[in-house]
């Protein structure tokens, strides 16, 4: 296996994508929860909390799966495919779009199959596919265009603890 951090960079990418979607769920759910607390009408806030938790957790899980699948694909592909940007980008875009289907399922469950949220989630497929293709070179370890994908020893708590004392 010639990973050299490929799966780790893929997971870092996927968690960034999942976090963006989770924040997109957390803001409206937080506003709705605040409105339920201030409202004099009786509201089933526990049901809303369950939906919000499922949406945020599901988005993070889909993001992690996207990153792990992308990193895993780039590890098992032959070197001659990963070295060619067009082939690598096309394969990771197809994989990213296919895995992102899980986000549509999360949106459908969280919103009780609301038409607009599911439609917006479906419109996100080509965006996620293009972003996955654009970051595939960094995930594979062939370029350094996106510095947040690469480890930054010394700024993280793990990096600080790993450095020998002076």
Short mmCIF file of C-alpha atoms in Angstrom, two decimals:
data_model
loop_
_atom_site.label_atom_id
_atom_site.label_comp_id
_atom_site.label_asym_id
_atom_site.label_seq_id
_atom_site.Cartn_x
_atom_site.Cartn_y
_atom_site.Cartn_z
CA UNK A 1 0.00 0.00 0.00
CA UNK A 2 1.43 3.36 -1.01
CA UNK A 3 -0.86 5.60 1.04
CA UNK A 4 1.61 8.06 2.59
CA UNK A 5 -1.22 9.99 4.21
CA UNK A 6 -3.60 9.86 1.26
CA UNK A 7 -6.51 8.45 3.25
CA UNK A 8 -5.81 10.91 6.08
CA UNK A 9 -5.88 13.86 3.65
CA UNK A 10 -9.04 12.42 2.10
CA UNK A 11 -10.68 12.20 5.51
CA UNK A 12 -9.62 15.78 6.29
CA UNK A 13 -11.22 16.90 3.00
CA UNK A 14 -14.40 14.92 3.65
CA UNK A 15 -14.78 16.27 7.16
CA UNK A 16 -14.44 19.81 5.83
CA UNK A 17 -17.23 19.14 3.32
CA UNK A 18 -19.38 17.44 5.98
CA UNK A 19 -18.82 20.29 8.43
CA UNK A 20 -19.97 22.86 5.89
CA UNK A 21 -23.20 20.93 5.40
CA UNK A 22 -23.66 20.37 9.14
CA UNK A 23 -23.30 24.10 9.79
CA UNK A 24 -25.87 24.66 7.06
CA UNK A 25 -28.25 22.49 9.07
CA UNK A 26 -27.26 23.84 12.49
CA UNK A 27 -28.08 27.49 11.76
CA UNK A 28 -31.74 27.02 10.73
CA UNK A 29 -32.27 24.34 13.39
CA UNK A 30 -30.84 26.64 16.05
CA UNK A 31 -33.07 29.50 14.92
CA UNK A 32 -36.10 27.21 14.95
CA UNK A 33 -35.19 26.00 18.44
CA UNK A 34 -34.85 29.56 19.65
CA UNK A 35 -38.23 30.40 18.17
CA UNK A 36 -39.74 27.36 19.91
CA UNK A 37 -38.33 28.46 23.26
CA UNK A 38 -39.73 31.98 22.96
CA UNK A 39 -43.07 30.93 21.49
CA UNK A 40 -46.03 30.75 23.88
CA UNK A 41 -47.55 27.90 21.85
CA UNK A 42 -46.74 24.32 22.91
CA UNK A 43 -44.07 22.95 20.56
CA UNK A 44 -42.66 19.45 20.38
CA UNK A 45 -39.05 20.60 20.65
CA UNK A 46 -37.71 17.11 21.35
CA UNK A 47 -38.83 15.92 17.93
CA UNK A 48 -37.08 18.88 16.33
CA UNK A 49 -33.93 18.20 18.32
CA UNK A 50 -33.92 14.60 17.12
CA UNK A 51 -34.23 15.73 13.49
CA UNK A 52 -31.48 18.32 13.92
CA UNK A 53 -29.15 15.78 15.51
CA UNK A 54 -29.82 13.30 12.73
CA UNK A 55 -29.19 15.96 10.08
CA UNK A 56 -25.94 17.22 11.58
CA UNK A 57 -24.61 13.77 12.42
CA UNK A 58 -25.66 12.41 9.04
CA UNK A 59 -23.91 15.25 7.21
CA UNK A 60 -20.71 14.62 9.14
CA UNK A 61 -20.96 10.88 8.43
CA UNK A 62 -21.50 11.46 4.71
CA UNK A 63 -18.53 13.83 4.67
CA UNK A 64 -16.32 11.27 6.41
CA UNK A 65 -17.45 8.58 3.98
CA UNK A 66 -16.74 10.90 1.04
CA UNK A 67 -13.22 11.57 2.28
CA UNK A 68 -12.43 7.96 3.10
CA UNK A 69 -13.78 6.74 -0.23
CA UNK A 70 -11.82 9.37 -2.17
CA UNK A 71 -8.60 8.66 -0.30
CA UNK A 72 -9.12 4.92 -0.63
CA UNK A 73 -9.75 5.20 -4.36
CA UNK A 74 -6.61 7.24 -4.87
CA UNK A 75 -4.58 4.68 -2.92
CA UNK A 76 -5.72 1.68 -4.96
CA UNK A 77 -5.58 3.33 -8.37
CA UNK A 78 -2.48 2.60 -10.42
CA UNK A 79 0.16 5.33 -10.42
CA UNK A 80 -0.26 5.99 -14.14
CA UNK A 81 -3.90 6.99 -13.55
CA UNK A 82 -3.25 9.17 -10.53
CA UNK A 83 -0.45 10.95 -12.38
CA UNK A 84 -2.85 12.12 -15.08
CA UNK A 85 -4.96 14.96 -13.76
CA UNK A 86 -7.87 14.53 -16.15
CA UNK A 87 -8.37 10.81 -15.41
CA UNK A 88 -7.86 11.28 -11.69
CA UNK A 89 -10.26 14.24 -11.60
CA UNK A 90 -12.90 12.41 -13.61
CA UNK A 91 -12.80 9.31 -11.41
CA UNK A 92 -12.87 11.26 -8.15
CA UNK A 93 -15.68 13.48 -9.46
CA UNK A 94 -17.81 10.44 -10.28
CA UNK A 95 -17.05 8.94 -6.86
CA UNK A 96 -17.71 12.24 -5.06
CA UNK A 97 -21.05 12.69 -6.81
CA UNK A 98 -22.05 9.10 -6.08
CA UNK A 99 -21.17 9.26 -2.39
CA UNK A 100 -22.87 12.65 -2.04
CA UNK A 101 -26.16 10.89 -2.79
CA UNK A 102 -26.09 9.99 0.90
CA UNK A 103 -26.45 13.68 1.75
CA UNK A 104 -29.71 13.75 -0.18
CA UNK A 105 -30.95 10.82 1.91
CA UNK A 106 -29.94 12.70 5.09
CA UNK A 107 -31.78 15.81 3.90
CA UNK A 108 -34.87 13.77 3.01
CA UNK A 109 -34.97 12.13 6.45
CA UNK A 110 -34.28 15.36 8.33
CA UNK A 111 -36.85 17.47 6.49
CA UNK A 112 -39.53 14.80 6.13
CA UNK A 113 -38.94 14.72 2.37
CA UNK A 114 -39.36 18.45 1.88
CA UNK A 115 -39.23 19.19 -1.83
CA UNK A 116 -37.05 22.31 -1.73
CA UNK A 117 -34.32 20.95 0.59
CA UNK A 118 -34.09 17.71 -1.38
CA UNK A 119 -33.94 19.66 -4.66
CA UNK A 120 -31.20 21.91 -3.28
CA UNK A 121 -29.30 18.84 -2.13
CA UNK A 122 -29.59 17.32 -5.61
CA UNK A 123 -28.26 20.55 -7.11
CA UNK A 124 -25.22 20.19 -4.86
CA UNK A 125 -24.07 16.97 -6.55
CA UNK A 126 -22.13 18.63 -9.40
CA UNK A 127 -20.61 21.14 -6.96
CA UNK A 128 -19.30 18.44 -4.65
CA UNK A 129 -18.10 16.41 -7.64
CA UNK A 130 -16.17 19.41 -9.01
CA UNK A 131 -14.68 20.26 -5.60
CA UNK A 132 -13.62 16.63 -5.10
CA UNK A 133 -11.97 16.59 -8.52
CA UNK A 134 -10.23 19.90 -7.84
CA UNK A 135 -8.76 18.62 -4.56
CA UNK A 136 -7.82 15.16 -5.85
CA UNK A 137 -4.22 16.12 -6.63
CA UNK A 138 -3.63 17.27 -3.07
CA UNK A 139 -5.39 14.26 -1.60
CA UNK A 140 -3.22 11.95 -3.73
CA UNK A 141 -0.11 13.82 -2.58
CA UNK A 142 0.86 15.08 -6.03
CA UNK A 143 0.38 18.80 -5.46
CA UNK A 144 0.31 21.34 -2.63
CA UNK A 145 -2.28 23.83 -3.88
CA UNK A 146 -4.50 23.53 -0.80
CA UNK A 147 -2.33 23.90 2.32
CA UNK A 148 -5.14 23.06 4.78
CA UNK A 149 -5.07 19.45 3.53
CA UNK A 150 -1.46 19.00 4.57
CA UNK A 151 -0.41 18.41 8.14
CA UNK A 152 0.77 21.43 10.07
CA UNK A 153 2.93 20.10 12.88
CA UNK A 154 3.41 22.66 15.57
CA UNK A 155 0.03 24.37 15.30
CA UNK A 156 -2.03 21.37 16.34
CA UNK A 157 -2.06 19.99 19.89
CA UNK A 158 -0.76 16.66 18.57
CA UNK A 159 2.11 18.38 16.78
CA UNK A 160 3.00 20.34 19.89
CA UNK A 161 3.10 17.20 21.99
CA UNK A 162 5.11 15.29 19.37
CA UNK A 163 7.95 17.80 19.32
CA UNK A 164 10.82 17.03 21.69
CA UNK A 165 11.36 19.57 24.49
CA UNK A 166 14.16 22.05 24.01
#
